[in-house]
PDB file of C-alpha atoms in Angstrom:
ATOM      1  CA  MET A   1      -9.136  21.774 -10.078  1.00  0.00           C
ATOM      2  CA  ASN A   2     -12.035  21.327 -12.505  1.00  0.00           C
ATOM      3  CA  SER A   3     -14.066  18.159 -12.930  1.00  0.00           C
ATOM      4  CA  ALA A   4     -12.493  17.293 -16.300  1.00  0.00           C
ATOM      5  CA  THR A   5      -9.010  17.306 -14.770  1.00  0.00           C
ATOM      6  CA  VAL A   6     -10.190  15.206 -11.833  1.00  0.00           C
ATOM      7  CA  ARG A   7     -11.750  12.707 -14.241  1.00  0.00           C
ATOM      8  CA  ASN A   8      -8.569  12.518 -16.307  1.00  0.00           C
ATOM      9  CA  LEU A   9      -6.467  11.951 -13.187  1.00  0.00           C
ATOM     10  CA  LEU A  10      -8.900   9.303 -11.942  1.00  0.00           C
ATOM     11  CA  VAL A  11      -8.620   7.352 -15.195  1.00  0.00           C
ATOM     12  CA  ARG A  12      -4.837   7.646 -15.168  1.00  0.00           C
ATOM     13  CA  GLY A  13      -4.744   6.620 -11.528  1.00  0.00           C
ATOM     14  CA  MET A  14      -6.587   3.422 -12.368  1.00  0.00           C
ATOM     15  CA  LEU A  15      -4.235   2.783 -15.301  1.00  0.00           C
ATOM     16  CA  ALA A  16      -1.221   3.407 -13.069  1.00  0.00           C
ATOM     17  CA  GLY A  17      -2.749   1.058 -10.494  1.00  0.00           C
ATOM     18  CA  LEU A  18      -3.068  -1.597 -13.189  1.00  0.00           C
ATOM     19  CA  GLY A  19       0.580  -1.145 -14.192  1.00  0.00           C
ATOM     20  CA  ALA A  20       1.718  -1.234 -10.573  1.00  0.00           C
ATOM     21  CA  GLY A  21      -0.447  -4.320 -10.065  1.00  0.00           C
ATOM     22  CA  LEU A  22       1.397  -6.102 -12.878  1.00  0.00           C
ATOM     23  CA  LEU A  23       4.701  -5.343 -11.160  1.00  0.00           C
ATOM     24  CA  ALA A  24       3.353  -6.522  -7.807  1.00  0.00           C
ATOM     25  CA  LEU A  25       1.992  -9.666  -9.467  1.00  0.00           C
ATOM     26  CA  VAL A  26       5.477 -10.619 -10.682  1.00  0.00           C
ATOM     27  CA  VAL A  27       6.902 -10.047  -7.202  1.00  0.00           C
ATOM     28  CA  ALA A  28       4.073 -12.012  -5.586  1.00  0.00           C
ATOM     29  CA  TYR A  29       4.495 -14.949  -7.940  1.00  0.00           C
ATOM     30  CA  LEU A  30       8.271 -15.125  -7.666  1.00  0.00           C
ATOM     31  CA  LEU A  31       8.715 -14.310  -3.957  1.00  0.00           C
ATOM     32  CA  GLY A  32       5.443 -15.078  -2.227  1.00  0.00           C
ATOM     33  CA  GLU A  33       4.000 -18.179  -3.845  1.00  0.00           C
ATOM     34  CA  PRO A  34       6.904 -20.558  -3.026  1.00  0.00           C
ATOM     35  CA  TYR A  35       6.386 -19.920   0.697  1.00  0.00           C
ATOM     36  CA  VAL A  36       2.631 -20.233   0.386  1.00  0.00           C
ATOM     37  CA  ASP A  37       3.249 -23.688  -1.102  1.00  0.00           C
ATOM     38  CA  LYS A  38       5.555 -24.582   1.788  1.00  0.00           C
ATOM     39  CA  ALA A  39       2.984 -23.409   4.332  1.00  0.00           C
ATOM     40  CA  ILE A  40       0.252 -25.435   2.616  1.00  0.00           C
ATOM     41  CA  GLY A  41       2.539 -28.452   2.655  1.00  0.00           C
ATOM     42  CA  PHE A  42       3.095 -27.985   6.379  1.00  0.00           C
ATOM     43  CA  GLU A  43      -0.657 -27.690   6.958  1.00  0.00           C
ATOM     44  CA  ALA A  44      -1.380 -30.828   4.930  1.00  0.00           C
ATOM     45  CA  ALA A  45       1.288 -32.809   6.803  1.00  0.00           C
ATOM     46  CA  HIS A  46      -0.124 -31.838  10.208  1.00  0.00           C
ATOM     47  CA  SER A  47      -3.843 -32.030   9.448  1.00  0.00           C
ATOM     48  CA  HIS A  48      -5.934 -35.148   9.837  1.00  0.00           C
ATOM     49  CA  GLU A  49      -8.718 -33.732   7.679  1.00  0.00           C
ATOM     50  CA  HIS A  50      -8.338 -33.997   3.922  1.00  0.00           C
ATOM     51  CA  GLU A  51     -10.894 -31.933   2.039  1.00  0.00           C
ATOM     52  CA  MET A  52     -11.146 -31.704  -1.720  1.00  0.00           C
ATOM     53  CA  ALA A  53     -10.147 -28.213  -2.821  1.00  0.00           C
ATOM     54  CA  VAL A  54     -12.872 -26.332  -4.711  1.00  0.00           C
ATOM     55  CA  VAL A  55     -10.227 -24.456  -6.716  1.00  0.00           C
ATOM     56  CA  SER A  56      -6.958 -26.151  -7.612  1.00  0.00           C
ATOM     57  CA  ARG A  57      -3.720 -24.773  -6.206  1.00  0.00           C
ATOM     58  CA  SER A  58      -2.331 -24.175  -9.710  1.00  0.00           C
ATOM     59  CA  LEU A  59      -5.349 -22.016 -10.576  1.00  0.00           C
ATOM     60  CA  GLN A  60      -5.091 -20.139  -7.279  1.00  0.00           C
ATOM     61  CA  SER A  61      -1.415 -19.315  -7.833  1.00  0.00           C
ATOM     62  CA  THR A  62      -1.917 -18.079 -11.413  1.00  0.00           C
ATOM     63  CA  ALA A  63      -5.324 -16.806 -12.542  1.00  0.00           C
ATOM     64  CA  GLY A  64      -6.621 -16.345  -9.011  1.00  0.00           C
ATOM     65  CA  LEU A  65      -3.542 -14.439  -7.893  1.00  0.00           C
ATOM     66  CA  ALA A  66      -3.547 -12.283 -11.036  1.00  0.00           C
ATOM     67  CA  THR A  67      -7.230 -11.402 -10.681  1.00  0.00           C
ATOM     68  CA  GLY A  68      -6.893 -10.459  -7.035  1.00  0.00           C
ATOM     69  CA  VAL A  69      -3.744  -8.353  -7.430  1.00  0.00           C
ATOM     70  CA  LEU A  70      -4.849  -6.540 -10.596  1.00  0.00           C
ATOM     71  CA  VAL A  71      -8.348  -5.749  -9.333  1.00  0.00           C
ATOM     72  CA  TYR A  72      -6.818  -4.465  -6.100  1.00  0.00           C
ATOM     73  CA  GLY A  73      -4.319  -2.388  -8.079  1.00  0.00           C
ATOM     74  CA  VAL A  74      -7.013  -0.730 -10.197  1.00  0.00           C
ATOM     75  CA  ALA A  75      -9.240  -0.051  -7.188  1.00  0.00           C
ATOM     76  CA  PHE A  76      -6.532   1.427  -4.997  1.00  0.00           C
ATOM     77  CA  GLY A  77      -5.212   3.400  -7.977  1.00  0.00           C
ATOM     78  CA  GLY A  78      -8.571   5.130  -8.369  1.00  0.00           C
ATOM     79  CA  ILE A  79      -8.809   5.915  -4.655  1.00  0.00           C
ATOM     80  CA  ALA A  80      -5.217   7.163  -4.561  1.00  0.00           C
ATOM     81  CA  ALA A  81      -5.868   9.399  -7.583  1.00  0.00           C
ATOM     82  CA  LEU A  82      -8.789  11.073  -5.780  1.00  0.00           C
ATOM     83  CA  ALA A  83      -6.614  11.558  -2.700  1.00  0.00           C
ATOM     84  CA  TYR A  84      -3.956  13.040  -4.981  1.00  0.00           C
ATOM     85  CA  CYS A  85      -6.436  15.577  -6.362  1.00  0.00           C
ATOM     86  CA  PHE A  86      -7.124  16.721  -2.811  1.00  0.00           C
ATOM     87  CA  ALA A  87      -3.482  16.724  -1.706  1.00  0.00           C
ATOM     88  CA  LEU A  88      -1.983  18.500  -4.725  1.00  0.00           C
ATOM     89  CA  GLY A  89      -0.907  21.961  -3.639  1.00  0.00           C
ATOM     90  CA  ARG A  90      -1.968  21.385  -0.018  1.00  0.00           C
ATOM     91  CA  VAL A  91       1.054  19.443   1.245  1.00  0.00           C
ATOM     92  CA  GLY A  92       3.741  21.833   0.101  1.00  0.00           C
ATOM     93  CA  ARG A  93       5.175  23.285  -3.066  1.00  0.00           C
ATOM     94  CA  PHE A  94       5.756  19.986  -4.815  1.00  0.00           C
ATOM     95  CA  GLY A  95       5.302  19.252  -8.492  1.00  0.00           C
ATOM     96  CA  PRO A  96       2.970  16.507  -9.814  1.00  0.00           C
ATOM     97  CA  ARG A  97       5.674  13.804  -9.806  1.00  0.00           C
ATOM     98  CA  ALA A  98       7.001  14.636  -6.332  1.00  0.00           C
ATOM     99  CA  THR A  99       3.467  14.832  -4.926  1.00  0.00           C
ATOM    100  CA  ALA A 100       2.643  11.407  -6.363  1.00  0.00           C
ATOM    101  CA  LEU A 101       5.749   9.840  -4.803  1.00  0.00           C
ATOM    102  CA  LEU A 102       5.153  11.597  -1.475  1.00  0.00           C
ATOM    103  CA  LEU A 103       1.529  10.459  -1.403  1.00  0.00           C
ATOM    104  CA  SER A 104       2.508   6.882  -2.310  1.00  0.00           C
ATOM    105  CA  GLY A 105       5.193   6.774   0.379  1.00  0.00           C
ATOM    106  CA  CYS A 106       2.890   8.128   3.079  1.00  0.00           C
ATOM    107  CA  ALA A 107       0.090   5.784   2.013  1.00  0.00           C
ATOM    108  CA  LEU A 108       2.451   2.801   2.078  1.00  0.00           C
ATOM    109  CA  LEU A 109       3.502   3.730   5.604  1.00  0.00           C
ATOM    110  CA  ALA A 110       0.023   4.467   6.976  1.00  0.00           C
ATOM    111  CA  VAL A 111      -2.049   1.873   5.125  1.00  0.00           C
ATOM    112  CA  TYR A 112       0.341  -1.079   5.233  1.00  0.00           C
ATOM    113  CA  VAL A 113       3.644  -0.755   7.100  1.00  0.00           C
ATOM    114  CA  VAL A 114       2.284   0.499  10.438  1.00  0.00           C
ATOM    115  CA  PRO A 115      -0.530  -2.122  10.637  1.00  0.00           C
ATOM    116  CA  PHE A 116       1.945  -4.752   9.397  1.00  0.00           C
ATOM    117  CA  LEU A 117       4.306  -4.041  12.291  1.00  0.00           C
ATOM    118  CA  LYS A 118       1.503  -4.733  14.777  1.00  0.00           C
ATOM    119  CA  TYR A 119      -0.312  -7.503  12.923  1.00  0.00           C
ATOM    120  CA  PRO A 120       2.046  -8.959  10.275  1.00  0.00           C
ATOM    121  CA  ALA A 121       0.850 -11.086   7.381  1.00  0.00           C
ATOM    122  CA  ASN A 122       0.690 -14.825   7.960  1.00  0.00           C
ATOM    123  CA  PRO A 123       0.794 -17.703   5.464  1.00  0.00           C
ATOM    124  CA  PRO A 124      -1.676 -20.602   5.431  1.00  0.00           C
ATOM    125  CA  ALA A 125      -1.465 -22.904   8.489  1.00  0.00           C
ATOM    126  CA  VAL A 126      -0.812 -19.925  10.757  1.00  0.00           C
ATOM    127  CA  GLY A 127      -3.793 -18.685  12.756  1.00  0.00           C
ATOM    128  CA  ASN A 128      -6.836 -20.213  14.382  1.00  0.00           C
ATOM    129  CA  PRO A 129      -9.820 -20.331  11.968  1.00  0.00           C
ATOM    130  CA  ASP A 130     -12.130 -19.541  14.895  1.00  0.00           C
ATOM    131  CA  THR A 131     -10.462 -16.164  15.488  1.00  0.00           C
ATOM    132  CA  ILE A 132     -10.266 -14.937  11.901  1.00  0.00           C
ATOM    133  CA  GLY A 133     -13.076 -12.428  12.446  1.00  0.00           C
ATOM    134  CA  ARG A 134     -11.387 -10.956  15.510  1.00  0.00           C
ATOM    135  CA  ARG A 135      -8.003 -10.811  13.799  1.00  0.00           C
ATOM    136  CA  THR A 136      -9.463  -9.118  10.728  1.00  0.00           C
ATOM    137  CA  THR A 137     -11.257  -6.536  12.875  1.00  0.00           C
ATOM    138  CA  LEU A 138      -8.086  -5.729  14.801  1.00  0.00           C
ATOM    139  CA  TYR A 139      -6.070  -5.365  11.612  1.00  0.00           C
ATOM    140  CA  PHE A 140      -8.532  -2.967   9.984  1.00  0.00           C
ATOM    141  CA  LEU A 141      -8.864  -1.041  13.242  1.00  0.00           C
ATOM    142  CA  MET A 142      -5.086  -0.580  13.264  1.00  0.00           C
ATOM    143  CA  MET A 143      -5.161   0.486   9.613  1.00  0.00           C
ATOM    144  CA  LEU A 144      -7.953   3.016  10.180  1.00  0.00           C
ATOM    145  CA  LEU A 145      -6.195   4.410  13.229  1.00  0.00           C
ATOM    146  CA  SER A 146      -2.924   4.727  11.314  1.00  0.00           C
ATOM    147  CA  VAL A 147      -4.560   6.557   8.383  1.00  0.00           C
ATOM    148  CA  LEU A 148      -6.462   8.961  10.653  1.00  0.00           C
ATOM    149  CA  LEU A 149      -3.337   9.687  12.691  1.00  0.00           C
ATOM    150  CA  ALA A 150      -1.323  10.298   9.514  1.00  0.00           C
ATOM    151  CA  ILE A 151      -3.917  12.848   8.386  1.00  0.00           C
ATOM    152  CA  ALA A 152      -3.931  14.442  11.843  1.00  0.00           C
ATOM    153  CA  ALA A 153      -0.125  14.616  11.849  1.00  0.00           C
ATOM    154  CA  THR A 154      -0.159  16.335   8.447  1.00  0.00           C
ATOM    155  CA  LEU A 155      -2.656  18.931   9.684  1.00  0.00           C
ATOM    156  CA  LEU A 156      -0.617  19.419  12.862  1.00  0.00           C
ATOM    157  CA  GLY A 157       2.547  20.005  10.846  1.00  0.00           C
ATOM    158  CA  LYS A 158       0.833  22.600   8.652  1.00  0.00           C
ATOM    159  CA  ARG A 159      -0.520  24.419  11.712  1.00  0.00           C
ATOM    160  CA  LEU A 160       2.850  24.470  13.465  1.00  0.00           C
ATOM    161  CA  ALA A 161       4.841  25.491  10.384  1.00  0.00           C
ATOM    162  CA  PRO A 162       4.264  29.274  10.675  1.00  0.00           C
ATOM    163  CA  ARG A 163       5.603  29.271  14.258  1.00  0.00           C
ATOM    164  CA  LEU A 164       8.272  26.556  14.172  1.00  0.00           C
ATOM    165  CA  GLY A 165       9.306  26.511  10.532  1.00  0.00           C
ATOM    166  CA  ASN A 166       8.825  23.587   8.147  1.00  0.00           C
ATOM    167  CA  TRP A 167      11.651  21.457   9.565  1.00  0.00           C
ATOM    168  CA  TRP A 168      10.671  21.535  13.244  1.00  0.00           C
ATOM    169  CA  ALA A 169       6.972  21.386  12.432  1.00  0.00           C
ATOM    170  CA  THR A 170       7.622  18.184  10.477  1.00  0.00           C
ATOM    171  CA  VAL A 171       9.702  16.743  13.335  1.00  0.00           C
ATOM    172  CA  ALA A 172       6.955  17.567  15.832  1.00  0.00           C
ATOM    173  CA  ALA A 173       4.248  16.016  13.646  1.00  0.00           C
ATOM    174  CA  ILE A 174       6.218  12.811  13.061  1.00  0.00           C
ATOM    175  CA  THR A 175       7.028  12.551  16.770  1.00  0.00           C
ATOM    176  CA  ALA A 176       3.369  12.967  17.714  1.00  0.00           C
ATOM    177  CA  PHE A 177       2.387  10.307  15.179  1.00  0.00           C
ATOM    178  CA  ALA A 178       5.011   7.884  16.492  1.00  0.00           C
ATOM    179  CA  VAL A 179       3.998   8.424  20.143  1.00  0.00           C
ATOM    180  CA  VAL A 180       0.292   7.789  19.541  1.00  0.00           C
ATOM    181  CA  ILE A 181       1.003   4.794  17.298  1.00  0.00           C
ATOM    182  CA  GLY A 182       3.282   3.432  20.025  1.00  0.00           C
ATOM    183  CA  LEU A 183       0.448   3.738  22.542  1.00  0.00           C
ATOM    184  CA  ALA A 184      -1.863   1.902  20.141  1.00  0.00           C
ATOM    185  CA  PHE A 185       0.728  -0.870  19.774  1.00  0.00           C
ATOM    186  CA  ALA A 186       0.930  -1.145  23.559  1.00  0.00           C
ATOM    187  CA  PHE A 187      -2.806  -1.233  24.274  1.00  0.00           C
ATOM    188  CA  LEU A 188      -4.269  -3.163  21.349  1.00  0.00           C
ATOM    189  CA  PRO A 189      -4.392  -6.947  21.872  1.00  0.00           C
ATOM    190  CA  VAL A 190      -1.455  -9.092  20.794  1.00  0.00           C
ATOM    191  CA  VAL A 191      -2.170 -11.860  18.276  1.00  0.00           C
ATOM    192  CA  ASP A 192       0.256 -14.784  18.371  1.00  0.00           C
ATOM    193  CA  GLU A 193      -1.148 -17.958  16.847  1.00  0.00           C
ATOM    194  CA  VAL A 194       1.933 -19.350  15.116  1.00  0.00           C
ATOM    195  CA  PRO A 195       2.229 -23.116  15.716  1.00  0.00           C
ATOM    196  CA  ALA A 196       5.270 -23.995  17.788  1.00  0.00           C
ATOM    197  CA  ASP A 197       6.693 -26.276  15.094  1.00  0.00           C
ATOM    198  CA  PHE A 198       6.024 -24.000  12.122  1.00  0.00           C
ATOM    199  CA  PRO A 199       9.315 -23.284  10.262  1.00  0.00           C
ATOM    200  CA  ALA A 200      10.538 -19.860  11.352  1.00  0.00           C
ATOM    201  CA  SER A 201      12.362 -19.278   8.051  1.00  0.00           C
ATOM    202  CA  VAL A 202       9.165 -19.831   6.033  1.00  0.00           C
ATOM    203  CA  LEU A 203       7.228 -17.413   8.226  1.00  0.00           C
ATOM    204  CA  TRP A 204       9.945 -14.762   8.061  1.00  0.00           C
ATOM    205  CA  ARG A 205      10.441 -14.995   4.297  1.00  0.00           C
ATOM    206  CA  PHE A 206       6.695 -14.984   3.653  1.00  0.00           C
ATOM    207  CA  ARG A 207       6.360 -11.759   5.618  1.00  0.00           C
ATOM    208  CA  ILE A 208       9.314 -10.189   3.803  1.00  0.00           C
ATOM    209  CA  ALA A 209       7.707 -11.197   0.498  1.00  0.00           C
ATOM    210  CA  ALA A 210       4.382  -9.663   1.580  1.00  0.00           C
ATOM    211  CA  LEU A 211       6.169  -6.415   2.417  1.00  0.00           C
ATOM    212  CA  ALA A 212       8.071  -6.491  -0.894  1.00  0.00           C
ATOM    213  CA  ILE A 213       4.791  -6.882  -2.809  1.00  0.00           C
ATOM    214  CA  GLN A 214       3.328  -3.788  -1.186  1.00  0.00           C
ATOM    215  CA  ILE A 215       6.510  -1.762  -1.664  1.00  0.00           C
ATOM    216  CA  SER A 216       6.615  -2.655  -5.368  1.00  0.00           C
ATOM    217  CA  LEU A 217       2.908  -1.848  -5.724  1.00  0.00           C
ATOM    218  CA  TRP A 218       3.037   1.588  -4.094  1.00  0.00           C
ATOM    219  CA  THR A 219       6.403   2.559  -5.557  1.00  0.00           C
ATOM    220  CA  GLY A 220       5.332   1.500  -9.033  1.00  0.00           C
ATOM    221  CA  PHE A 221       2.122   3.471  -8.667  1.00  0.00           C
ATOM    222  CA  GLY A 222       3.932   6.591  -7.465  1.00  0.00           C
ATOM    223  CA  LEU A 223       6.313   6.554 -10.420  1.00  0.00           C
ATOM    224  CA  LEU A 224       3.730   5.710 -13.078  1.00  0.00           C
ATOM    225  CA  PHE A 225       1.011   7.998 -11.816  1.00  0.00           C
ATOM    226  CA  GLY A 226       3.461  10.839 -11.244  1.00  0.00           C
ATOM    227  CA  GLU A 227       4.487  10.711 -14.895  1.00  0.00           C
ATOM    228  CA  LEU A 228       0.883  10.513 -16.123  1.00  0.00           C
ATOM    229  CA  ALA A 229      -0.221  13.330 -13.815  1.00  0.00           C
ATOM    230  CA  GLU A 230       2.661  15.484 -15.017  1.00  0.00           C
ATOM    231  CA  ARG A 231       1.430  15.132 -18.596  1.00  0.00           C
ATOM    232  CA  VAL A 232      -2.126  16.055 -17.609  1.00  0.00           C
ATOM    233  CA  LEU A 233      -1.259  19.016 -15.405  1.00  0.00           C
ATOM    234  CA  HIS A 234       1.769  20.314 -17.339  1.00  0.00           C
ATOM    235  CA  PRO A 235       1.229  19.304 -20.966  1.00  0.00           C
ATOM    236  CA  LYS A 236       4.072  19.993 -23.341  1.00  0.00           C
ATOM    237  CA  PRO A 237       3.348  22.660 -25.955  1.00  0.00           C
ATOM    238  CA  ALA A 238       2.570  21.292 -29.391  1.00  0.00           C
ATOM    239  CA  THR A 239       5.576  21.404 -31.700  1.00  0.00           C
ATOM    240  CA  VAL A 240       5.337  22.685 -35.244  1.00  0.00           C
ATOM    241  CA  ALA A 241       5.304  19.799 -37.701  1.00  0.00           C
ATOM    242  CA  ALA A 242       8.318  19.488 -39.955  1.00  0.00           C
ATOM    243  CA  GLY A 243       7.823  21.201 -43.278  1.00  0.00           C
ATOM    244  CA  THR A 244       4.934  23.364 -42.076  1.00  0.00           C
ATOM    245  CA  ALA A 245       5.374  26.970 -42.959  1.00  0.00           C
ATOM    246  CA  VAL A 246       5.504  29.329 -40.005  1.00  0.00           C
ATOM    247  CA  PRO A 247       3.796  32.680 -40.644  1.00  0.00           C
ATOM    248  CA  ALA A 248       6.228  35.549 -40.657  1.00  0.00           C
ATOM    249  CA  ALA A 249       5.828  38.118 -37.916  1.00  0.00           C
ATOM    250  CA  HIS A 250       4.678  41.557 -39.016  1.00  0.00           C
TER     251      HIS A 250
END
């Protein structure tokens, strides 16, 4: 793949990330923000300290949310596009659209779902401020481990395919991934800092909303980028304009 094609895919990946970010923004605003407000209300009702907010809640839930989600969408879209350039043709005989969806699905699983199952997202009022550094480190460690194991499982599947066939090689690779991830779940520290009186329904629905945001982001990116990549890699032949004379064959 030449540098011009890579550059075109990178630009389109960032555009697809922006489009997917808009979709995720709608989901975040409609599903996530109501439970953030409830969690903040719980925190305010149980806190004896009342500090003046530097940024108003209305600004946080609109412009602040939009800026964060859209910048994240553009950034991850560019990174995903570069990963796509590397993966295209190396993960099987898939076309541009199918490769984009496969990459998005695997990235969703490795980058978000697996770490989420070990260290799920929490709303405000959940978590000790003194342990935020430790919790952040553990989360990113789980994410890094998940991504590296996903890459290792892909390489394992490709190596086993000539001997076992594609089906059993895939089963073996997924099994190996699941076993090692299970060991990581067992040995990494557990984080449980949910206040005893925090509403369970708010916590549950906030986490479902957080998962829905990521699913909409990665799915939207896979569909949008797949279509854009298809047009770059398999452009349609130019049609003859109506009324233009076609030279007769001799």
